[in-house]
Amino acid sequence: MTKQELLSFWQSSGMDERILHAFAEIPRELFVSVQLQPHAYDDVPLPTIRKQSISQPTTIMLMLQTIDLQPGEKVLEVGAGAGYQASIISKLIGPQGILITLEVIPELVQIAKHNLQTLQLTNVNVYEADGSEGFPTEAPFDKIIITAACPTIPQPIIDQLNENGIVIAPVGDLRSQTMVKGTKVNGHLELEFLGPFVFVPMKGKYGFKEEP
């Protein structure tokens, strides 16, 4: 598949033009190995390192459409990976916005920093941290995106979300998850369920226990 074919498909299905434009600006081939670059625009997840992956483009676009990022917002991303989704978020929130993105795997932290620097995206800060605990020193956030499967949306994430803020996360077990959108109303999440997905598992205090 080509980049233009993906864009045409999403456009025909009513995807927000701002998201299409942000996707068009970011070279997905930068975020995968040289061997996988011919497949950069296949609509599938692609492996990175240490059993991690870069998400399927359509999954990323659906998450971004659902969470409705706006210019100037402060956003937390749990699971930076190689920095691909962060780069698209960076475009959507604009120069007045701030993205804090967290990654627990040190090698991926360095890869994400390098990729974001290559693209000269200055409104993103990458930290090595247990994303399941959020990032309280930068809270509260307008929007929070969790890019790894979690048993439930961690309470610290909910606590760090602004009133009327939105969190999106794949919630379930290790085999399959349901994409959940939570809007914070009076301190609690009002949930919407957006269908089945499969993500790599969240690590850390509120993630899945490590396999033996």
XYZ file of C-alpha atoms in Angstrom:
212
model
C 0.000 0.000 0.000
C 1.144 3.581 -0.558
C 0.799 6.637 1.625
C -1.625 8.205 -0.839
C -3.786 5.075 -0.932
C -4.109 5.168 2.851
C -4.991 8.858 2.794
C -7.599 8.337 0.057
C -9.160 5.452 1.985
C -9.413 7.458 5.204
C -10.702 10.524 3.392
C -13.507 8.490 1.826
C -14.466 7.200 5.293
C -14.816 10.721 6.718
C -11.553 11.087 8.663
C -10.848 14.582 9.994
C -8.801 16.588 7.482
C -6.473 17.883 10.204
C -5.494 14.316 11.085
C -4.993 13.412 7.422
C -2.731 16.426 6.995
C -0.684 15.531 10.093
C -0.275 11.938 8.874
C 0.831 13.183 5.455
C 3.555 15.322 7.026
C 5.244 12.469 8.930
C 7.402 9.883 7.098
C 6.477 6.507 8.647
C 9.511 4.950 6.937
C 11.737 6.914 9.330
C 10.414 4.860 12.255
C 11.065 1.340 10.950
C 14.173 -0.627 10.018
C 15.665 -0.334 6.529
C 14.429 -3.857 5.760
C 10.839 -2.872 6.572
C 10.809 0.486 4.779
C 9.158 -0.992 1.637
C 6.260 -1.959 3.945
C 6.084 1.375 5.804
C 2.580 2.131 4.516
C 1.129 -1.352 4.757
C -1.875 -1.024 7.050
C -0.438 -3.392 9.654
C 1.680 -3.070 12.816
C 5.420 -3.427 12.199
C 8.028 -4.744 14.666
C 10.637 -2.449 16.202
C 12.805 -3.925 19.007
C 12.360 -6.105 22.103
C 8.958 -7.496 21.059
C 7.565 -3.995 20.562
C 5.861 -2.637 17.464
C 4.723 0.479 15.648
C 0.926 0.417 15.526
C -1.219 -0.140 12.454
C -1.801 3.243 10.771
C -5.594 2.911 10.816
C -5.536 2.139 14.544
C -3.500 5.277 15.231
C -5.827 7.386 13.116
C -8.939 6.051 14.851
C -7.440 6.784 18.274
C -6.534 10.312 17.224
C -9.945 10.922 15.665
C -11.631 9.730 18.866
C -9.558 11.806 21.272
C -10.025 14.998 19.211
C -6.711 16.741 19.867
C -6.779 20.533 19.594
C -4.039 23.144 19.129
C -2.494 24.269 22.409
C -3.493 21.203 24.458
C -1.236 19.466 26.958
C -1.130 15.755 26.197
C 0.371 12.667 27.846
C 1.239 9.626 25.751
C 1.961 6.383 27.598
C 4.189 4.277 25.371
C 6.364 6.373 23.061
C 7.757 3.414 21.149
C 9.861 4.759 18.302
C 8.013 8.090 18.470
C 5.738 7.730 15.436
C 2.386 8.519 17.023
C 4.050 11.257 19.094
C 5.178 12.954 15.889
C 1.617 13.041 14.550
C 0.295 14.302 17.897
C 2.950 17.030 17.774
C 1.491 18.326 14.517
C -2.079 18.221 15.829
C -1.432 20.185 19.027
C 0.800 22.704 17.277
C 3.673 24.821 18.594
C 1.647 26.087 21.559
C 0.799 22.545 22.658
C 2.916 20.253 24.824
C 3.297 16.495 24.525
C 4.897 14.447 27.289
C 5.569 10.924 26.031
C 6.797 8.122 28.283
C 8.663 4.931 27.444
C 9.970 2.243 29.801
C 12.457 0.622 27.363
C 15.707 2.654 27.354
C 16.657 1.824 23.756
C 13.283 3.039 22.510
C 13.623 6.251 24.508
C 16.807 7.025 22.588
C 15.282 6.014 19.245
C 12.203 8.181 19.854
C 14.332 11.185 20.871
C 16.479 10.778 17.755
C 13.473 10.496 15.429
C 11.707 13.510 16.921
C 14.910 15.566 16.735
C 15.370 14.523 13.110
C 11.896 15.909 12.359
C 12.635 19.050 14.436
C 9.549 18.597 16.595
C 10.223 20.831 19.589
C 6.897 20.532 21.446
C 7.551 16.914 22.508
C 9.471 15.724 25.571
C 10.420 12.020 25.831
C 11.078 10.519 29.260
C 12.146 7.082 30.426
C 9.475 6.316 33.017
C 6.832 3.850 34.134
C 3.981 5.243 32.077
C 1.384 3.249 33.985
C 1.897 5.741 36.827
C 1.464 8.732 34.544
C 3.772 11.728 34.984
C 2.584 13.720 38.017
C 5.230 16.445 37.788
C 3.669 17.640 34.503
C -0.001 16.970 35.374
C -2.787 17.799 34.764
C -3.302 16.881 31.110
C -6.092 17.724 28.685
C -5.803 14.386 26.897
C -4.043 11.085 27.667
C -3.325 8.354 25.116
C -2.265 4.878 26.259
C -0.655 2.870 23.448
C -0.281 -0.461 25.273
C -2.803 -3.018 26.500
C -3.741 -2.473 30.144
C -5.851 -4.523 32.583
C -7.750 -1.336 33.455
C -7.146 2.400 33.094
C -4.760 3.110 36.000
C -6.091 5.368 38.745
C -3.027 7.680 38.595
C -3.845 8.329 34.924
C -7.421 9.280 35.827
C -6.169 11.513 38.653
C -3.816 13.352 36.270
C -6.546 14.096 33.723
C -8.243 17.501 33.688
C -11.971 17.675 34.348
C -13.727 17.096 30.994
C -10.439 15.673 29.693
C -10.319 12.492 27.621
C -8.257 9.320 27.965
C -8.162 6.542 25.387
C -6.724 3.092 26.057
C -6.933 -0.548 24.937
C -8.280 -2.392 28.006
C -8.509 -6.150 28.392
C -6.272 -9.188 28.813
C -3.081 -10.230 27.073
C -4.909 -11.755 24.099
C -7.407 -9.053 23.158
C -8.572 -5.654 24.280
C -11.426 -3.214 23.789
C -10.567 0.362 22.883
C -12.050 2.513 25.643
C -12.648 6.268 25.592
C -13.072 7.827 29.013
C -14.267 11.386 29.596
C -13.651 12.736 33.099
C -16.866 14.106 34.617
C -17.017 15.046 38.314
C -13.772 13.177 38.934
C -14.894 9.901 37.345
C -14.693 8.455 33.837
C -17.726 8.156 31.608
C -16.835 5.317 29.226
C -17.452 4.579 25.572
C -16.389 1.280 23.972
C -14.984 1.381 20.463
C -14.434 -2.236 19.470
C -11.748 -4.941 19.662
C -8.015 -4.393 19.182
C -4.727 -6.123 20.020
C -1.771 -4.206 21.506
C 1.500 -5.159 23.161
C 1.103 -5.313 26.963
C 1.712 -2.385 29.263
C 4.648 -2.824 31.608
C 5.106 -1.259 35.019
C 3.262 -0.996 38.313
C -0.264 -0.950 36.834
C 0.500 -3.049 33.765
C 0.655 -6.792 33.267
C 3.076 -8.844 35.335
C 6.260 -9.836 33.546
C 6.284 -13.258 31.963
C 8.612 -15.712 33.735
